[in-house]
PDB file of C-alpha atoms in Angstrom:
ATOM      1  CA  MET F 984      -0.213  -0.078   0.053  1.00 37.00           C
ATOM      2  CA  LYS F 985       2.954   2.266   0.943  1.00 38.00           C
ATOM      3  CA  SER F 986       4.677   2.090  -2.258  1.00 36.00           C
ATOM      4  CA  PHE F 987       1.325   2.322  -4.449  1.00 33.00           C
ATOM      5  CA  THR F 988       0.693   5.822  -2.564  1.00 36.00           C
ATOM      6  CA  VAL F 989       4.188   6.919  -3.139  1.00 35.00           C
ATOM      7  CA  ALA F 990       3.993   5.775  -6.869  1.00 33.00           C
ATOM      8  CA  ALA F 991       0.812   7.537  -7.376  1.00 34.00           C
ATOM      9  CA  LEU F 992       1.946  10.691  -5.698  1.00 36.00           C
ATOM     10  CA  ALA F 993       4.986  10.954  -8.215  1.00 35.00           C
ATOM     11  CA  ALA F 994       2.756  10.320 -10.894  1.00 35.00           C
ATOM     12  CA  LEU F 995       0.471  13.296  -9.902  1.00 40.00           C
ATOM     13  CA  CYS F 996       3.082  15.400  -9.449  1.00 41.00           C
ATOM     14  CA  ALA F 997       4.681  14.687 -12.567  1.00 37.00           C
ATOM     15  CA  GLN F 998       1.425  15.306 -14.095  1.00 42.00           C
ATOM     16  CA  ASN F 999       0.954  18.628 -12.468  1.00 43.00           C
ATOM     17  CA  VAL F1000       4.310  19.742 -13.826  1.00 44.00           C
ATOM     18  CA  ALA F1001       3.262  18.737 -17.301  1.00 51.00           C
ATOM     19  CA  ALA F1002       0.029  20.663 -16.632  1.00 73.00           C
ATOM     20  CA  HIS F1003       1.598  23.919 -16.370  1.00 92.00           C
ATOM     21  CA  ALA F1004       0.611  26.719 -19.238  1.00 97.00           C
ATOM     22  CA  THR F1005       0.959  30.198 -20.133  1.00 97.00           C
ATOM     23  CA  PHE F1006      -0.985  32.739 -22.330  1.00 97.00           C
ATOM     24  CA  GLN F1007       0.884  33.469 -25.169  1.00 97.00           C
ATOM     25  CA  GLN F1008      -0.288  34.802 -28.475  1.00 97.00           C
ATOM     26  CA  LEU F1009      -3.273  37.226 -29.251  1.00 98.00           C
ATOM     27  CA  TRP F1010      -5.741  37.556 -32.027  1.00 98.00           C
ATOM     28  CA  VAL F1011      -7.222  40.727 -32.608  1.00 98.00           C
ATOM     29  CA  ASP F1012     -10.454  40.714 -34.998  1.00 97.00           C
ATOM     30  CA  GLY F1013      -9.160  37.274 -36.404  1.00 97.00           C
ATOM     31  CA  THR F1014      -5.703  38.311 -37.336  1.00 97.00           C
ATOM     32  CA  ASP F1015      -2.926  36.324 -35.447  1.00 97.00           C
ATOM     33  CA  TYR F1016      -0.336  38.863 -34.037  1.00 97.00           C
ATOM     34  CA  GLY F1017       1.451  35.548 -32.218  1.00 96.00           C
ATOM     35  CA  SER F1018       3.501  36.507 -29.282  1.00 96.00           C
ATOM     36  CA  GLN F1019       4.589  40.006 -30.529  1.00 96.00           C
ATOM     37  CA  CYS F1020       2.797  42.073 -27.811  1.00 97.00           C
ATOM     38  CA  ALA F1021       2.701  39.505 -25.179  1.00 98.00           C
ATOM     39  CA  ARG F1022       5.299  39.637 -21.938  1.00 97.00           C
ATOM     40  CA  VAL F1023       5.459  35.767 -21.967  1.00 96.00           C
ATOM     41  CA  PRO F1024       6.760  34.298 -18.830  1.00 95.00           C
ATOM     42  CA  SER F1025       9.987  32.606 -19.112  1.00 89.00           C
ATOM     43  CA  SER F1026       8.283  29.585 -17.085  1.00 91.00           C
ATOM     44  CA  ASN F1027       5.295  27.870 -17.555  1.00 94.00           C
ATOM     45  CA  SER F1028       5.026  27.599 -13.640  1.00 94.00           C
ATOM     46  CA  PRO F1029       1.990  29.250 -11.767  1.00 96.00           C
ATOM     47  CA  VAL F1030       2.306  32.355  -9.090  1.00 97.00           C
ATOM     48  CA  THR F1031       0.804  31.369  -5.985  1.00 96.00           C
ATOM     49  CA  ASP F1032       1.375  34.349  -3.682  1.00 97.00           C
ATOM     50  CA  VAL F1033      -1.395  36.624  -4.099  1.00 97.00           C
ATOM     51  CA  SER F1034       0.647  39.279  -2.152  1.00 97.00           C
ATOM     52  CA  SER F1035       3.569  39.416  -4.658  1.00 97.00           C
ATOM     53  CA  ASN F1036       4.322  42.309  -7.526  1.00 97.00           C
ATOM     54  CA  ASN F1037       4.840  39.208  -9.775  1.00 97.00           C
ATOM     55  CA  PHE F1038       0.984  38.842  -8.994  1.00 97.00           C
ATOM     56  CA  ARG F1039       0.520  41.532 -11.635  1.00 98.00           C
ATOM     57  CA  CYS F1040       2.109  40.220 -14.879  1.00 98.00           C
ATOM     58  CA  ASN F1041       3.703  37.016 -13.732  1.00 97.00           C
ATOM     59  CA  SER F1042       7.615  36.458 -13.350  1.00 92.00           C
ATOM     60  CA  GLY F1043      10.289  35.836 -15.524  1.00 89.00           C
ATOM     61  CA  THR F1044       8.751  38.222 -18.168  1.00 89.00           C
ATOM     62  CA  SER F1045      10.351  40.733 -20.604  1.00 83.00           C
ATOM     63  CA  ARG F1046       8.414  43.647 -22.108  1.00 90.00           C
ATOM     64  CA  PRO F1047       8.582  43.691 -26.038  1.00 94.00           C
ATOM     65  CA  SER F1048       8.843  46.951 -27.754  1.00 90.00           C
ATOM     66  CA  GLY F1049       5.602  46.084 -29.887  1.00 95.00           C
ATOM     67  CA  LYS F1050       1.948  47.072 -28.715  1.00 98.00           C
ATOM     68  CA  CYS F1051      -0.833  45.476 -30.711  1.00 98.00           C
ATOM     69  CA  PRO F1052      -3.451  47.402 -32.558  1.00 98.00           C
ATOM     70  CA  VAL F1053      -7.194  47.198 -31.251  1.00 98.00           C
ATOM     71  CA  LYS F1054     -10.343  49.448 -31.926  1.00 98.00           C
ATOM     72  CA  ALA F1055     -12.651  49.981 -28.765  1.00 98.00           C
ATOM     73  CA  GLY F1056     -15.236  47.625 -29.385  1.00 98.00           C
ATOM     74  CA  SER F1057     -13.589  44.697 -31.092  1.00 98.00           C
ATOM     75  CA  THR F1058     -13.175  41.378 -30.079  1.00 98.00           C
ATOM     76  CA  VAL F1059      -9.526  39.909 -29.194  1.00 98.00           C
ATOM     77  CA  ALA F1060      -8.700  36.191 -28.489  1.00 98.00           C
ATOM     78  CA  VAL F1061      -6.103  35.299 -26.199  1.00 98.00           C
ATOM     79  CA  GLU F1062      -4.464  32.037 -26.424  1.00 98.00           C
ATOM     80  CA  MET F1063      -2.708  29.726 -23.917  1.00 98.00           C
ATOM     81  CA  HIS F1064      -0.797  26.739 -24.149  1.00 98.00           C
ATOM     82  CA  GLN F1065       1.323  24.091 -21.710  1.00 96.00           C
ATOM     83  CA  GLN F1066       4.749  24.759 -23.563  1.00 93.00           C
ATOM     84  CA  ASN F1067       6.101  28.022 -24.891  1.00 90.00           C
ATOM     85  CA  GLY F1068       5.754  28.176 -28.687  1.00 89.00           C
ATOM     86  CA  ASP F1069       3.528  24.755 -29.107  1.00 93.00           C
ATOM     87  CA  ARG F1070      -0.030  25.776 -30.958  1.00 96.00           C
ATOM     88  CA  SER F1071      -0.950  22.531 -31.557  1.00 94.00           C
ATOM     89  CA  CYS F1072      -4.459  21.564 -30.718  1.00 95.00           C
ATOM     90  CA  SER F1073      -3.571  17.575 -30.298  1.00 95.00           C
ATOM     91  CA  ASN F1074      -2.781  19.040 -26.670  1.00 94.00           C
ATOM     92  CA  GLU F1075      -5.015  20.309 -24.157  1.00 96.00           C
ATOM     93  CA  ALA F1076      -4.161  24.152 -23.359  1.00 97.00           C
ATOM     94  CA  ILE F1077      -3.810  23.531 -19.555  1.00 97.00           C
ATOM     95  CA  GLY F1078      -4.327  19.714 -18.723  1.00 95.00           C
ATOM     96  CA  GLY F1079      -3.902  17.677 -15.397  1.00 93.00           C
ATOM     97  CA  ALA F1080      -7.207  18.636 -14.333  1.00 95.00           C
ATOM     98  CA  HIS F1081      -6.238  21.886 -13.680  1.00 97.00           C
ATOM     99  CA  TYR F1082      -9.947  23.302 -13.628  1.00 98.00           C
ATOM    100  CA  GLY F1083     -10.760  27.003 -13.005  1.00 98.00           C
ATOM    101  CA  PRO F1084     -12.055  30.247 -14.332  1.00 98.00           C
ATOM    102  CA  VAL F1085     -10.325  32.627 -17.096  1.00 98.00           C
ATOM    103  CA  LEU F1086     -10.582  36.243 -15.888  1.00 98.00           C
ATOM    104  CA  VAL F1087      -9.073  38.972 -18.169  1.00 99.00           C
ATOM    105  CA  TYR F1088      -8.422  42.691 -16.931  1.00 99.00           C
ATOM    106  CA  MET F1089      -7.451  45.846 -18.519  1.00 98.00           C
ATOM    107  CA  SER F1090      -5.437  48.734 -16.992  1.00 98.00           C
ATOM    108  CA  LYS F1091      -4.932  52.046 -18.941  1.00 98.00           C
ATOM    109  CA  VAL F1092      -1.215  53.298 -18.921  1.00 98.00           C
ATOM    110  CA  SER F1093       1.041  56.125 -20.136  1.00 98.00           C
ATOM    111  CA  ASP F1094       3.186  53.915 -22.332  1.00 97.00           C
ATOM    112  CA  ALA F1095       2.384  49.981 -22.555  1.00 98.00           C
ATOM    113  CA  ALA F1096       5.909  49.205 -23.335  1.00 96.00           C
ATOM    114  CA  THR F1097       7.121  50.058 -20.101  1.00 96.00           C
ATOM    115  CA  ALA F1098       4.461  50.096 -17.392  1.00 97.00           C
ATOM    116  CA  ASP F1099       5.031  47.888 -14.676  1.00 96.00           C
ATOM    117  CA  GLY F1100       1.072  46.886 -14.126  1.00 97.00           C
ATOM    118  CA  SER F1101       0.884  48.947 -10.684  1.00 97.00           C
ATOM    119  CA  SER F1102      -1.821  51.124 -12.388  1.00 97.00           C
ATOM    120  CA  GLY F1103      -5.457  50.374 -11.406  1.00 98.00           C
ATOM    121  CA  TRP F1104      -7.132  47.470 -13.267  1.00 98.00           C
ATOM    122  CA  PHE F1105     -10.724  46.711 -14.348  1.00 98.00           C
ATOM    123  CA  LYS F1106     -12.139  43.384 -15.392  1.00 98.00           C
ATOM    124  CA  VAL F1107     -13.672  43.152 -18.848  1.00 98.00           C
ATOM    125  CA  PHE F1108     -14.059  39.384 -18.933  1.00 98.00           C
ATOM    126  CA  GLN F1109     -14.788  36.303 -17.016  1.00 98.00           C
ATOM    127  CA  ASP F1110     -15.564  32.629 -17.903  1.00 98.00           C
ATOM    128  CA  THR F1111     -15.933  30.853 -14.544  1.00 98.00           C
ATOM    129  CA  TRP F1112     -18.159  27.638 -13.314  1.00 98.00           C
ATOM    130  CA  ALA F1113     -21.601  26.105 -14.289  1.00 98.00           C
ATOM    131  CA  LYS F1114     -23.100  23.317 -13.134  1.00 98.00           C
ATOM    132  CA  LYS F1115     -23.372  20.323 -14.943  1.00 98.00           C
ATOM    133  CA  SER F1116     -26.313  17.946 -14.800  1.00 97.00           C
ATOM    134  CA  GLY F1117     -25.824  14.895 -12.770  1.00 96.00           C
ATOM    135  CA  SER F1118     -21.993  16.007 -11.877  1.00 97.00           C
ATOM    136  CA  GLY F1119     -20.972  14.409  -8.243  1.00 96.00           C
ATOM    137  CA  SER F1120     -18.526  17.206  -7.602  1.00 97.00           C
ATOM    138  CA  GLY F1121     -17.052  20.449  -9.226  1.00 98.00           C
ATOM    139  CA  ASP F1122     -14.218  18.530 -10.979  1.00 98.00           C
ATOM    140  CA  ASP F1123     -17.160  17.273 -13.226  1.00 98.00           C
ATOM    141  CA  ASP F1124     -18.724  20.833 -13.900  1.00 98.00           C
ATOM    142  CA  PHE F1125     -17.910  23.283 -16.493  1.00 98.00           C
ATOM    143  CA  TRP F1126     -15.193  25.755 -16.125  1.00 98.00           C
ATOM    144  CA  GLY F1127     -13.559  28.469 -17.879  1.00 98.00           C
ATOM    145  CA  THR F1128     -10.385  25.793 -18.199  1.00 98.00           C
ATOM    146  CA  LYS F1129     -12.433  23.015 -19.842  1.00 98.00           C
ATOM    147  CA  ASP F1130     -13.782  25.845 -22.461  1.00 98.00           C
ATOM    148  CA  LEU F1131      -9.981  26.903 -23.385  1.00 98.00           C
ATOM    149  CA  ASN F1132      -9.379  23.124 -23.802  1.00 98.00           C
ATOM    150  CA  THR F1133     -12.230  22.670 -26.166  1.00 98.00           C
ATOM    151  CA  CYS F1134     -11.247  25.819 -28.153  1.00 98.00           C
ATOM    152  CA  CYS F1135      -7.504  25.034 -28.827  1.00 98.00           C
ATOM    153  CA  GLY F1136      -6.261  27.362 -26.114  1.00 98.00           C
ATOM    154  CA  LYS F1137      -8.390  30.387 -27.304  1.00 98.00           C
ATOM    155  CA  MET F1138     -10.772  32.743 -25.699  1.00 98.00           C
ATOM    156  CA  ASN F1139     -12.755  35.460 -27.187  1.00 98.00           C
ATOM    157  CA  VAL F1140     -12.644  38.914 -25.149  1.00 98.00           C
ATOM    158  CA  LYS F1141     -14.413  42.040 -25.887  1.00 98.00           C
ATOM    159  CA  ILE F1142     -12.343  45.425 -25.488  1.00 98.00           C
ATOM    160  CA  PRO F1143     -15.109  47.585 -24.296  1.00 98.00           C
ATOM    161  CA  ALA F1144     -16.398  50.129 -26.673  1.00 98.00           C
ATOM    162  CA  ASP F1145     -16.452  53.019 -24.473  1.00 98.00           C
ATOM    163  CA  LEU F1146     -13.032  52.855 -23.711  1.00 98.00           C
ATOM    164  CA  PRO F1147     -10.745  56.351 -24.691  1.00 98.00           C
ATOM    165  CA  SER F1148      -7.913  56.034 -27.094  1.00 98.00           C
ATOM    166  CA  GLY F1149      -4.244  55.541 -25.513  1.00 98.00           C
ATOM    167  CA  ASP F1150      -2.370  52.220 -24.479  1.00 98.00           C
ATOM    168  CA  TYR F1151      -3.559  49.524 -21.985  1.00 98.00           C
ATOM    169  CA  LEU F1152      -2.274  46.421 -20.280  1.00 98.00           C
ATOM    170  CA  LEU F1153      -4.491  43.151 -20.696  1.00 98.00           C
ATOM    171  CA  ARG F1154      -3.878  41.038 -18.339  1.00 98.00           C
ATOM    172  CA  ALA F1155      -5.353  37.275 -19.202  1.00 98.00           C
ATOM    173  CA  GLU F1156      -5.437  35.096 -16.053  1.00 98.00           C
ATOM    174  CA  VAL F1157      -6.367  31.120 -15.147  1.00 98.00           C
ATOM    175  CA  ILE F1158      -6.788  30.125 -11.687  1.00 98.00           C
ATOM    176  CA  ALA F1159      -6.232  26.405 -11.169  1.00 98.00           C
ATOM    177  CA  LEU F1160      -8.185  25.301  -8.224  1.00 98.00           C
ATOM    178  CA  HIS F1161      -7.393  21.617  -8.109  1.00 96.00           C
ATOM    179  CA  ALA F1162      -5.308  21.918  -4.732  1.00 95.00           C
ATOM    180  CA  ALA F1163      -7.216  25.268  -3.433  1.00 96.00           C
ATOM    181  CA  SER F1164      -8.597  23.369  -0.506  1.00 90.00           C
ATOM    182  CA  SER F1165      -5.342  23.525   1.157  1.00 81.00           C
ATOM    183  CA  GLY F1166      -4.218  27.131   2.155  1.00 79.00           C
ATOM    184  CA  GLY F1167      -2.345  28.806  -1.094  1.00 86.00           C
ATOM    185  CA  GLY F1168      -3.077  25.955  -3.114  1.00 95.00           C
ATOM    186  CA  ALA F1169      -4.480  27.756  -5.788  1.00 97.00           C
ATOM    187  CA  GLN F1170      -2.337  28.161  -8.780  1.00 97.00           C
ATOM    188  CA  PHE F1171      -2.326  31.490 -10.589  1.00 98.00           C
ATOM    189  CA  TYR F1172      -1.251  31.619 -14.606  1.00 98.00           C
ATOM    190  CA  MET F1173      -1.244  35.073 -15.844  1.00 98.00           C
ATOM    191  CA  THR F1174       0.444  36.833 -18.875  1.00 98.00           C
ATOM    192  CA  CYS F1175      -0.191  40.915 -19.986  1.00 98.00           C
ATOM    193  CA  TYR F1176      -0.626  41.835 -23.600  1.00 98.00           C
ATOM    194  CA  GLN F1177       0.591  45.266 -24.617  1.00 98.00           C
ATOM    195  CA  LEU F1178      -2.106  47.226 -26.393  1.00 98.00           C
ATOM    196  CA  SER F1179      -2.703  50.351 -28.301  1.00 98.00           C
ATOM    197  CA  VAL F1180      -6.480  51.115 -28.457  1.00 98.00           C
ATOM    198  CA  THR F1181      -8.332  53.689 -30.776  1.00 98.00           C
ATOM    199  CA  GLY F1182     -11.344  54.660 -29.275  1.00 96.00           C
ATOM    200  CA  SER F1183     -13.707  58.092 -29.005  1.00 95.00           C
ATOM    201  CA  GLY F1184     -15.114  57.058 -25.801  1.00 97.00           C
ATOM    202  CA  SER F1185     -14.723  58.526 -22.244  1.00 97.00           C
ATOM    203  CA  ALA F1186     -14.910  55.913 -19.638  1.00 97.00           C
ATOM    204  CA  SER F1187     -13.175  55.507 -16.628  1.00 96.00           C
ATOM    205  CA  PRO F1188     -13.823  52.494 -14.776  1.00 97.00           C
ATOM    206  CA  ALA F1189     -13.346  51.840 -11.412  1.00 98.00           C
ATOM    207  CA  THR F1190     -10.173  49.831 -10.609  1.00 98.00           C
ATOM    208  CA  VAL F1191      -8.579  47.307  -8.165  1.00 98.00           C
ATOM    209  CA  SER F1192      -4.765  47.025  -7.576  1.00 98.00           C
ATOM    210  CA  PHE F1193      -2.604  43.771  -8.121  1.00 98.00           C
ATOM    211  CA  PRO F1194      -1.408  42.768  -5.417  1.00 98.00           C
ATOM    212  CA  GLY F1195      -4.430  43.675  -2.975  1.00 98.00           C
ATOM    213  CA  ALA F1196      -7.397  42.765  -5.247  1.00 98.00           C
ATOM    214  CA  TYR F1197      -7.467  39.418  -4.313  1.00 98.00           C
ATOM    215  CA  LYS F1198      -7.103  37.775  -0.793  1.00 97.00           C
ATOM    216  CA  ALA F1199      -5.481  33.996  -0.352  1.00 96.00           C
ATOM    217  CA  SER F1200      -9.056  33.438   1.690  1.00 96.00           C
ATOM    218  CA  ASP F1201     -11.633  34.544  -0.764  1.00 97.00           C
ATOM    219  CA  PRO F1202     -14.199  32.111  -1.417  1.00 96.00           C
ATOM    220  CA  GLY F1203     -13.064  31.810  -5.114  1.00 97.00           C
ATOM    221  CA  ILE F1204     -10.008  30.988  -4.120  1.00 98.00           C
ATOM    222  CA  ALA F1205      -9.516  28.854  -1.170  1.00 96.00           C
ATOM    223  CA  VAL F1206     -12.285  26.226  -2.355  1.00 97.00           C
ATOM    224  CA  SER F1207     -12.738  22.535  -2.792  1.00 96.00           C
ATOM    225  CA  ILE F1208     -13.872  21.789  -6.004  1.00 98.00           C
ATOM    226  CA  HIS F1209     -13.695  17.590  -5.386  1.00 97.00           C
ATOM    227  CA  SER F1210     -16.990  17.563  -3.777  1.00 96.00           C
ATOM    228  CA  SER F1211     -20.548  18.607  -5.027  1.00 97.00           C
ATOM    229  CA  MET F1212     -20.957  22.531  -5.768  1.00 97.00           C
ATOM    230  CA  SER F1213     -23.998  24.599  -5.722  1.00 97.00           C
ATOM    231  CA  GLY F1214     -22.262  28.071  -6.813  1.00 97.00           C
ATOM    232  CA  TYR F1215     -18.834  29.736  -7.542  1.00 98.00           C
ATOM    233  CA  THR F1216     -17.800  33.664  -6.758  1.00 98.00           C
ATOM    234  CA  ALA F1217     -14.789  34.465  -8.795  1.00 98.00           C
ATOM    235  CA  PRO F1218     -12.287  36.806  -6.878  1.00 98.00           C
ATOM    236  CA  GLY F1219     -12.132  40.547  -7.835  1.00 98.00           C
ATOM    237  CA  PRO F1220     -14.551  42.935  -8.916  1.00 98.00           C
ATOM    238  CA  ALA F1221     -17.593  42.341 -11.336  1.00 98.00           C
ATOM    239  CA  VAL F1222     -17.090  42.678 -15.025  1.00 98.00           C
ATOM    240  CA  TYR F1223     -17.302  45.991 -16.166  1.00 97.00           C
ATOM    241  CA  SER F1224     -20.581  46.866 -17.969  1.00 95.00           C
ATOM    242  CA  GLY F1225     -18.837  47.191 -21.373  1.00 96.00           C
ATOM    243  CA  GLY F1226     -16.839  44.093 -20.948  1.00 97.00           C
ATOM    244  CA  SER F1227     -18.650  40.595 -21.556  1.00 98.00           C
ATOM    245  CA  SER F1228     -19.083  36.996 -19.878  1.00 98.00           C
ATOM    246  CA  LYS F1229     -18.753  33.641 -21.470  1.00 98.00           C
ATOM    247  CA  VAL F1230     -21.109  31.144 -19.813  1.00 98.00           C
ATOM    248  CA  ALA F1231     -18.986  28.005 -18.963  1.00 98.00           C
ATOM    249  CA  GLY F1232     -19.526  24.757 -20.922  1.00 98.00           C
ATOM    250  CA  SER F1233     -20.910  26.820 -23.820  1.00 98.00           C
ATOM    251  CA  ALA F1234     -19.368  26.285 -27.476  1.00 98.00           C
ATOM    252  CA  CYS F1235     -16.672  27.885 -29.045  1.00 98.00           C
ATOM    253  CA  SER F1236     -17.600  31.125 -31.119  1.00 98.00           C
ATOM    254  CA  GLY F1237     -15.940  33.569 -33.633  1.00 97.00           C
ATOM    255  CA  CYS F1238     -11.944  33.127 -33.225  1.00 98.00           C
ATOM    256  CA  GLU F1239     -12.343  30.587 -30.824  1.00 98.00           C
ATOM    257  CA  SER F1240     -13.552  28.202 -33.708  1.00 97.00           C
ATOM    258  CA  THR F1241     -12.289  29.648 -36.604  1.00 97.00           C
ATOM    259  CA  CYS F1242      -8.963  31.203 -36.321  1.00 97.00           C
ATOM    260  CA  LYS F1243      -6.102  28.440 -37.173  1.00 96.00           C
ATOM    261  CA  VAL F1244      -2.558  29.573 -36.973  1.00 95.00           C
ATOM    262  CA  GLY F1245      -0.887  29.863 -40.501  1.00 92.00           C
ATOM    263  CA  SER F1246      -4.321  30.439 -42.200  1.00 90.00           C
ATOM    264  CA  GLY F1247      -3.778  33.771 -43.162  1.00 85.00           C
ATOM    265  CA  SER F1248      -0.837  36.502 -43.076  1.00 83.00           C
ATOM    266  CA  THR F1249       0.877  37.806 -39.801  1.00 87.00           C
ATOM    267  CA  PRO F1250       1.345  41.622 -39.397  1.00 93.00           C
ATOM    268  CA  THR F1251       4.988  42.398 -38.047  1.00 91.00           C
ATOM    269  CA  LEU F1252       4.767  45.105 -35.461  1.00 91.00           C
ATOM    270  CA  SER F1253       6.691  48.340 -35.794  1.00 71.00           C
ATOM    271  CA  GLN F1254       9.986  47.857 -33.361  1.00 56.00           C
ATOM    272  CA  PRO F1255      13.294  49.479 -32.591  1.00 45.00           C
ATOM    273  CA  THR F1256      16.092  48.465 -34.685  1.00 39.00           C
ATOM    274  CA  SER F1257      19.545  47.624 -33.570  1.00 36.00           C
ATOM    275  CA  SER F1258      23.142  47.964 -34.942  1.00 32.00           C
ATOM    276  CA  ALA F1259      24.043  45.120 -32.737  1.00 33.00           C
ATOM    277  CA  THR F1260      24.712  41.978 -34.235  1.00 34.00           C
ATOM    278  CA  SER F1261      22.071  39.274 -33.896  1.00 37.00           C
ATOM    279  CA  THR F1262      21.796  35.548 -33.956  1.00 41.00           C
ATOM    280  CA  PRO F1263      19.204  33.910 -36.373  1.00 44.00           C
ATOM    281  CA  ALA F1264      16.586  31.936 -34.408  1.00 44.00           C
ATOM    282  CA  PRO F1265      17.090  28.246 -33.886  1.00 49.00           C
ATOM    283  CA  GLY F1266      13.716  26.580 -35.476  1.00 46.00           C
ATOM    284  CA  GLY F1267      12.564  29.821 -36.195  1.00 42.00           C
ATOM    285  CA  GLY F1268      10.722  31.828 -39.232  1.00 42.00           C
ATOM    286  CA  GLY F1269       9.584  34.852 -38.599  1.00 43.00           C
ATOM    287  CA  ASN F1270      11.153  38.159 -39.423  1.00 42.00           C
ATOM    288  CA  ASN F1271      14.659  38.164 -39.367  1.00 41.00           C
ATOM    289  CA  GLY F1272      15.522  41.966 -40.015  1.00 38.00           C
ATOM    290  CA  GLY F1273      13.959  45.256 -39.148  1.00 45.00           C
ATOM    291  CA  CYS F1274      13.007  44.214 -35.469  1.00 62.00           C
ATOM    292  CA  GLU F1275      14.360  42.492 -32.375  1.00 66.00           C
ATOM    293  CA  ALA F1276      13.292  40.420 -29.474  1.00 67.00           C
ATOM    294  CA  ALA F1277      14.242  41.721 -25.835  1.00 65.00           C
ATOM    295  CA  LYS F1278      16.019  39.633 -23.674  1.00 65.00           C
ATOM    296  CA  TYR F1279      14.170  36.615 -22.422  1.00 64.00           C
ATOM    297  CA  GLN F1280      11.460  37.339 -24.814  1.00 68.00           C
ATOM    298  CA  GLN F1281      10.730  34.682 -27.411  1.00 72.00           C
ATOM    299  CA  CYS F1282      12.855  34.602 -30.664  1.00 78.00           C
ATOM    300  CA  GLY F1283      11.877  31.441 -32.374  1.00 77.00           C
ATOM    301  CA  GLY F1284      10.215  28.077 -32.655  1.00 73.00           C
ATOM    302  CA  THR F1285       7.191  26.301 -34.504  1.00 65.00           C
ATOM    303  CA  GLY F1286       4.265  28.663 -35.611  1.00 59.00           C
ATOM    304  CA  TYR F1287       6.622  31.889 -34.165  1.00 62.00           C
ATOM    305  CA  THR F1288       6.262  34.735 -36.689  1.00 59.00           C
ATOM    306  CA  GLY F1289       7.737  37.561 -34.573  1.00 63.00           C
ATOM    307  CA  CYS F1290      11.494  39.083 -34.441  1.00 69.00           C
ATOM    308  CA  THR F1291      14.197  36.629 -34.208  1.00 80.00           C
ATOM    309  CA  ASN F1292      16.887  38.869 -33.789  1.00 80.00           C
ATOM    310  CA  CYS F1293      17.756  39.233 -30.383  1.00 80.00           C
ATOM    311  CA  ALA F1294      18.989  42.511 -28.227  1.00 74.00           C
ATOM    312  CA  SER F1295      22.628  43.328 -27.717  1.00 76.00           C
ATOM    313  CA  GLY F1296      23.945  40.826 -24.838  1.00 77.00           C
ATOM    314  CA  SER F1297      21.489  37.942 -25.722  1.00 80.00           C
ATOM    315  CA  THR F1298      21.389  35.069 -27.896  1.00 84.00           C
ATOM    316  CA  CYS F1299      18.473  33.412 -29.231  1.00 88.00           C
ATOM    317  CA  SER F1300      18.497  29.892 -27.933  1.00 82.00           C
ATOM    318  CA  ALA F1301      16.553  26.528 -28.273  1.00 80.00           C
ATOM    319  CA  VAL F1302      15.151  26.329 -24.850  1.00 68.00           C
ATOM    320  CA  SER F1303      12.113  23.771 -25.457  1.00 65.00           C
ATOM    321  CA  PRO F1304      13.262  22.377 -29.298  1.00 70.00           C
ATOM    322  CA  PRO F1305      11.670  22.806 -31.794  1.00 69.00           C
ATOM    323  CA  TYR F1306       8.732  24.650 -30.059  1.00 64.00           C
ATOM    324  CA  TYR F1307      10.604  27.418 -28.346  1.00 69.00           C
ATOM    325  CA  SER F1308      13.398  29.524 -28.532  1.00 78.00           C
ATOM    326  CA  GLN F1309      14.511  32.227 -26.270  1.00 76.00           C
ATOM    327  CA  CYS F1310      16.890  35.450 -25.973  1.00 78.00           C
ATOM    328  CA  ILE F1311      19.052  34.752 -23.252  1.00 79.00           C
TER     329      ILE F1311
END
């Protein structure tokens, strides 16, 4: 019995490590911008401390120079996968029974390329939980993460139509609740995207701060999903009136179902050039001239279409070949 328990625990740990994930790419009205405006974390491990500054945009991230152009009122699709650079639909976006909600926030900033996430945030989207008929536990119910898996890692997010023009950070977040019944067991996976929004609105939504908006004791964070559930309350504020929600368990729609990697041309965002010698990306594709990736930013890999030159002092290296190469 003892050896079985140890083996079972070892298998569970291995499954949990393999199931870690990151939001990596962004689609804007069906156009694939890849990771050009995403602050992709260097690791697919979660943040677990809600009081840490890493709770804003994750840890080990770099800030790309690019800002994805978005019109207020349009729809973007955030995209999550387990391994950086792997956009295959044959793998779950986040596996290992990592069930939980998908929440998206925005923050108006003076410069999305340099903002540190300390400005106020307002929630523009959520896909949380819904009861499944006949379910015996929350594991059997509908969750936002299950919708991500069904839709090849993509989730549609409406950009409020009443936002004024300017730079914004968009923060996409998954909360994995499989171990949340113990204190500090919830796992948070987030990525910030750098946006340049064009709009004629004048809205000024109420905001919250990260860290600060969540407490480890919040009912949507300290929760057991392994018994029958009658409801679920997502942490943080309500969705802003100009935002949107998805009912967990509902079908893929729009870009979630129609956007296919490689099905159209990928715009290359304008980024600063450098006279420094750069190294071609291993496994790369993408643009080898006219732009460069910052240190710790993605520079190559399967399906990657962004900058393959690295900033001075870093070299494009295959971190998880052939899926992901990074400037290190």
